Every structure is written in C-alpha cells, then in structure tokens.
Amino acid sequence: MIHEITPFKQLLKRLHVARGNFHYQGDLYRPSDNLATLAGRIEPHLARCFPNASFAIQTQKFAGGRKITAEILDWPEDLTGRDAQEAAQVAIRDQMERFGTTRTNPLQDFWSCSFYCEARIGQVYWSALAKRNGLKNPVDAIVSLAAFKKRVKAGDALKLVDAPAGHRAIGTTRTITKVRSGDLILEGKSYLGFPRASAFACDGKFVRISIGSEYEPDAHLLYEWIVQKAA
C-alpha cells in the first residue's frame, strides 16, 4: 500500500514535533551578561521590588550551567507557614526569571536556560523572626564576632548552658584546643563552627549562637565563655 504524504499529514507531523515546546524570554534579559553582571543587576532589582525585605545573592557555576540563589535574610511577613513560604519564594523567583530565557520540551526531556534560580529562606531570617517575637536567653551584643575571634584563645573553655531540647551536651564544659579562622577545635575531637555575624551575640561572659529554623525559630546554643586565667 502506498501512503500518500498529504498536506494534512504534514501539518499533523509539524504539530506533533511542536507539541510540548516552551520558550520564555524575560523582559530584562540581556544575552551578553556574565554571571557577576547578572547577579549585580538582580540584587538591586529585588531590593526595589521588596523594599521591606533583605537578601544575600549567591552565584554558582557547574558543568550543567550557572545558578543564582536569593537567600531571604529578612521578610516583612511571618514565613512560618508553608503557604507563606511558597508564596514568598514564587514571588522572588518570578522577578529573577525576568532576567533569563528558557527553552524546554518535557516530552523530549529537554531543558535549556540562561541560568537556574532559587529563592530560599536563610537561617538568618529565622533569627530575625525570633528577635521580633522575643528571644529566650537574650545576650547583649557587646563583643562582635570579629573581636571574639581575636580574643578567644586555646586554653579557654566553653560550657553549654542551654540548647534545643534533647541536646545531650547541656552542662558539659569543653576546653578549646585550637582557634581557626572558621571554627574552634574543642577537646574530645569536636568543633564549633563560627556562625554569621548576625547569628552571634556575646557580652564578654556568655555566647549565644542562633541556629533557628522554620520549626523552631528561636533555637540557639548558649555558652558560658570561661577565659583561662593568666599564669
């Protein structure tokens, strides 16, 4: 049997090939932007769109492309609820995607974009929320993180006074064996990583490190800083 290729069949073939194709180009897209330039344009744009929020913009290059992440440091509404989190993240991604272009066909497992974007809620946000709601074990920020790094010495000790429920080391005192740029090495082969400055508070006697999350925004570690006496 001879199958005639009619104009109608050709049309059906074109429709089949086109099915599933998607192309989006944002109104702020510039094909010549490198990753640093792109991030530099997105950061002030988000600040204008969300004037009562603050962000940290992070960039990443990998084999499959490049990525820009907007980490929420502060947000005017409470993001404890899942719906509120999703609404904020979608609103931020919508603005970021205006700077890019995407071509995709899910039926052909094809995806190509100028950059990947992500909006996530940073630990700093949960610390800020806890402050607004009232902190447990507040510590005056008299000694900055930078100053603490200079003043703390090997031979000093840290006593864990309070921590999230179930923490097994509450009441334990550990001597600091080494001070490094990013952490403290404690006896017993454990270490304490330095947090961001915004999550750190020290009044010269107590050290409070915020480790909050969506499940417990005010979660923190409270240490007593025991300075080694001079010989």
Short mmCIF file of C-alpha atoms in Angstrom, two decimals:
data_model
loop_
_atom_site.label_atom_id
_atom_site.label_comp_id
_atom_site.label_asym_id
_atom_site.label_seq_id
_atom_site.Cartn_x
_atom_site.Cartn_y
_atom_site.Cartn_z
CA MET A 1 0.00 0.00 0.00
CA ILE A 2 1.31 3.44 -0.89
CA HIS A 3 0.90 6.04 1.87
CA GLU A 4 0.49 9.47 0.39
CA ILE A 5 2.02 12.34 2.33
CA THR A 6 -0.81 14.83 2.14
CA PRO A 7 -0.62 18.45 3.30
CA PHE A 8 -2.89 17.48 6.19
CA LYS A 9 -0.47 14.73 7.31
CA GLN A 10 2.43 17.18 7.03
CA LEU A 11 0.53 19.58 9.27
CA LEU A 12 -0.10 16.82 11.83
CA LYS A 13 3.63 15.98 11.80
CA ARG A 14 4.59 19.60 12.43
CA LEU A 15 2.07 19.84 15.26
CA HIS A 16 3.47 16.63 16.80
CA VAL A 17 7.03 17.97 16.67
CA ALA A 18 5.96 21.30 18.17
CA ARG A 19 3.88 19.75 20.94
CA GLY A 20 5.44 20.30 24.34
CA ASN A 21 7.79 23.08 23.27
CA PHE A 22 8.06 26.04 25.60
CA HIS A 23 10.07 29.23 25.19
CA TYR A 24 10.23 32.14 27.61
CA GLN A 25 12.39 35.25 27.43
CA GLY A 26 12.20 37.75 30.26
CA ASP A 27 11.75 41.44 29.57
CA LEU A 28 15.03 42.18 31.41
CA TYR A 29 17.08 39.50 29.64
CA ARG A 30 20.45 40.54 28.18
CA PRO A 31 22.36 37.77 26.37
CA SER A 32 25.74 39.42 26.96
CA ASP A 33 25.55 39.36 30.79
CA ASN A 34 28.11 37.22 32.58
CA LEU A 35 27.22 35.70 35.94
CA ALA A 36 28.66 38.52 38.06
CA THR A 37 26.91 41.19 35.98
CA LEU A 38 23.64 39.27 36.13
CA ALA A 39 23.80 38.91 39.91
CA GLY A 40 24.68 42.59 40.19
CA ARG A 41 21.53 43.51 38.27
CA ILE A 42 19.24 41.12 40.14
CA GLU A 43 20.22 42.23 43.65
CA PRO A 44 19.08 45.89 43.38
CA HIS A 45 16.02 44.81 41.39
CA LEU A 46 14.86 42.58 44.26
CA ALA A 47 15.55 45.42 46.71
CA ARG A 48 13.24 47.68 44.68
CA CYS A 49 10.53 45.04 44.33
CA PHE A 50 10.64 44.03 48.01
CA PRO A 51 11.76 47.17 49.88
CA ASN A 52 10.97 45.75 53.33
CA ALA A 53 12.99 42.58 52.77
CA SER A 54 16.70 41.87 52.53
CA PHE A 55 18.61 39.25 50.57
CA ALA A 56 22.02 37.69 50.11
CA ILE A 57 22.77 36.84 46.48
CA GLN A 58 24.95 33.81 45.81
CA THR A 59 26.28 32.59 42.47
CA GLN A 60 27.44 29.17 41.36
CA LYS A 61 28.93 27.67 38.19
CA PHE A 62 28.79 23.96 37.44
CA ALA A 63 29.01 21.59 34.49
CA GLY A 64 25.33 21.95 33.62
CA GLY A 65 25.21 25.73 33.69
CA ARG A 66 25.09 28.50 36.24
CA LYS A 67 22.84 29.38 39.17
CA ILE A 68 21.83 32.41 41.21
CA THR A 69 20.32 31.96 44.67
CA ALA A 70 18.49 34.68 46.57
CA GLU A 71 18.65 33.86 50.27
CA ILE A 72 15.97 35.62 52.30
CA LEU A 73 17.59 37.32 55.29
CA ASP A 74 14.54 39.28 56.39
CA TRP A 75 10.92 39.46 55.23
CA PRO A 76 8.09 41.66 56.48
CA GLU A 77 5.64 38.77 56.96
CA ASP A 78 5.89 35.66 59.12
CA LEU A 79 7.08 32.80 56.93
CA THR A 80 6.48 30.06 59.45
CA GLY A 81 3.59 28.58 57.46
CA ARG A 82 4.29 26.50 54.37
CA ASP A 83 1.86 28.53 52.21
CA ALA A 84 3.56 31.79 53.19
CA GLN A 85 6.99 30.33 52.38
CA GLU A 86 5.87 29.15 48.95
CA ALA A 87 4.21 32.48 48.13
CA ALA A 88 7.37 34.43 49.00
CA GLN A 89 9.68 32.10 47.10
CA VAL A 90 7.47 32.13 44.00
CA ALA A 91 7.25 35.94 44.04
CA ILE A 92 11.05 36.23 44.23
CA ARG A 93 11.69 33.64 41.52
CA ASP A 94 9.20 35.38 39.24
CA GLN A 95 11.28 38.54 39.45
CA MET A 96 14.57 36.69 38.96
CA GLU A 97 13.26 34.87 35.90
CA ARG A 98 12.63 38.20 34.17
CA PHE A 99 16.42 38.34 33.64
CA GLY A 100 16.63 34.99 31.85
CA THR A 101 15.45 32.87 28.97
CA THR A 102 14.27 29.25 28.93
CA ARG A 103 13.62 26.67 26.24
CA THR A 104 12.17 23.33 27.23
CA ASN A 105 10.22 20.33 25.99
CA PRO A 106 9.27 17.93 28.80
CA LEU A 107 8.12 15.32 26.28
CA GLN A 108 11.63 15.19 24.87
CA ASP A 109 13.36 15.58 28.26
CA PHE A 110 14.94 18.79 27.04
CA TRP A 111 15.74 21.85 29.16
CA SER A 112 17.94 24.83 28.38
CA CYS A 113 18.06 28.09 30.29
CA SER A 114 20.40 31.06 30.61
CA PHE A 115 20.66 30.44 34.38
CA TYR A 116 18.94 28.49 37.14
CA CYS A 117 17.45 30.47 40.00
CA GLU A 118 16.42 29.63 43.53
CA ALA A 119 14.85 31.56 46.40
CA ARG A 120 15.39 30.07 49.82
CA ILE A 121 14.83 31.13 53.41
CA GLY A 122 18.13 31.54 55.21
CA GLN A 123 18.85 30.73 58.83
CA VAL A 124 19.40 34.45 59.37
CA TYR A 125 15.69 35.03 58.65
CA TRP A 126 14.65 32.72 61.47
CA SER A 127 16.99 34.58 63.83
CA ALA A 128 15.41 37.89 62.81
CA LEU A 129 11.91 36.45 63.32
CA ALA A 130 12.87 35.18 66.77
CA LYS A 131 14.14 38.64 67.74
CA ARG A 132 10.85 40.21 66.69
CA ASN A 133 8.92 37.65 68.72
CA GLY A 134 11.19 37.91 71.78
CA LEU A 135 14.30 35.87 72.47
CA LYS A 136 14.89 33.30 75.18
CA ASN A 137 18.26 33.82 76.89
CA PRO A 138 18.99 37.18 75.27
CA VAL A 139 22.65 38.25 75.25
CA ASP A 140 23.81 41.80 74.66
CA ALA A 141 25.98 42.06 71.54
CA ILE A 142 28.91 43.82 73.20
CA VAL A 143 31.73 41.71 71.73
CA SER A 144 31.44 41.34 67.95
CA LEU A 145 32.22 38.07 66.22
CA ALA A 146 35.40 39.56 64.75
CA ALA A 147 36.52 40.73 68.19
CA PHE A 148 35.65 37.38 69.76
CA LYS A 149 37.82 35.57 67.21
CA LYS A 150 40.76 37.76 68.24
CA ARG A 151 40.19 37.42 71.97
CA VAL A 152 39.34 33.73 72.39
CA LYS A 153 42.42 31.59 72.97
CA ALA A 154 43.40 27.96 73.20
CA GLY A 155 43.04 27.03 76.87
CA ASP A 156 39.76 28.91 77.28
CA ALA A 157 36.67 26.77 77.82
CA LEU A 158 33.03 26.81 76.74
CA LYS A 159 30.25 25.48 78.94
CA LEU A 160 26.99 24.69 77.14
CA VAL A 161 24.33 26.29 79.33
CA ASP A 162 21.27 25.89 77.10
CA ALA A 163 20.38 24.32 73.76
CA PRO A 164 17.36 22.88 71.95
CA ALA A 165 15.50 20.18 73.84
CA GLY A 166 17.21 16.82 73.79
CA HIS A 167 20.74 18.15 73.30
CA ARG A 168 23.00 15.69 75.12
CA ALA A 169 25.84 18.09 75.85
CA ILE A 170 23.97 20.59 78.04
CA GLY A 171 26.06 21.26 81.15
CA THR A 172 29.25 19.99 79.51
CA THR A 173 32.41 22.11 79.66
CA ARG A 174 35.00 21.64 76.91
CA THR A 175 38.41 23.24 76.67
CA ILE A 176 39.34 24.95 73.41
CA THR A 177 42.43 23.32 71.95
CA LYS A 178 42.79 25.41 68.80
CA VAL A 179 41.31 28.55 67.27
CA ARG A 180 40.96 28.56 63.48
CA SER A 181 39.52 31.11 61.08
CA GLY A 182 36.25 29.25 60.67
CA ASP A 183 35.83 27.32 63.89
CA LEU A 184 37.05 26.33 67.34
CA ILE A 185 38.53 22.88 67.98
CA LEU A 186 37.34 21.54 71.33
CA GLU A 187 38.65 18.69 73.42
CA GLY A 188 37.08 15.35 72.62
CA LYS A 189 37.65 15.82 68.88
CA SER A 190 34.67 18.10 68.44
CA TYR A 191 34.48 21.56 66.94
CA LEU A 192 32.25 24.63 66.95
CA GLY A 193 31.84 26.45 63.67
CA PHE A 194 31.59 30.23 63.70
CA PRO A 195 28.16 31.45 62.52
CA ARG A 196 27.36 34.54 60.54
CA ALA A 197 27.85 37.74 62.50
CA SER A 198 24.08 38.32 62.63
CA ALA A 199 23.59 34.97 64.41
CA PHE A 200 26.24 35.69 67.05
CA ALA A 201 25.97 37.63 70.31
CA CYS A 202 28.50 37.89 73.13
CA ASP A 203 28.57 40.11 76.21
CA GLY A 204 32.02 39.01 77.35
CA LYS A 205 30.72 36.18 79.52
CA PHE A 206 28.02 34.41 77.52
CA VAL A 207 27.99 33.49 73.84
CA ARG A 208 24.67 33.00 72.06
CA ILE A 209 24.61 31.36 68.61
CA SER A 210 21.28 31.32 66.76
CA ILE A 211 20.51 28.09 64.89
CA GLY A 212 16.80 28.66 64.29
CA SER A 213 14.69 27.01 61.60
CA GLU A 214 11.09 27.09 60.44
CA TYR A 215 10.29 24.51 63.12
CA GLU A 216 11.94 26.40 65.99
CA PRO A 217 12.88 29.98 65.00
CA ASP A 218 14.45 30.77 68.40
CA ALA A 219 16.63 27.64 68.58
CA HIS A 220 20.07 28.59 69.86
CA LEU A 221 23.17 27.48 71.70
CA LEU A 222 24.08 29.38 74.87
CA TYR A 223 27.65 29.03 76.13
CA GLU A 224 29.45 30.40 79.12
CA TRP A 225 32.88 31.59 77.99
CA ILE A 226 35.45 30.69 80.64
CA VAL A 227 38.65 32.60 79.98
CA GLN A 228 41.84 30.88 81.03
CA LYS A 229 43.47 32.69 83.92
CA ALA A 230 46.86 34.16 83.24
CA ALA A 231 49.71 32.23 84.82
#
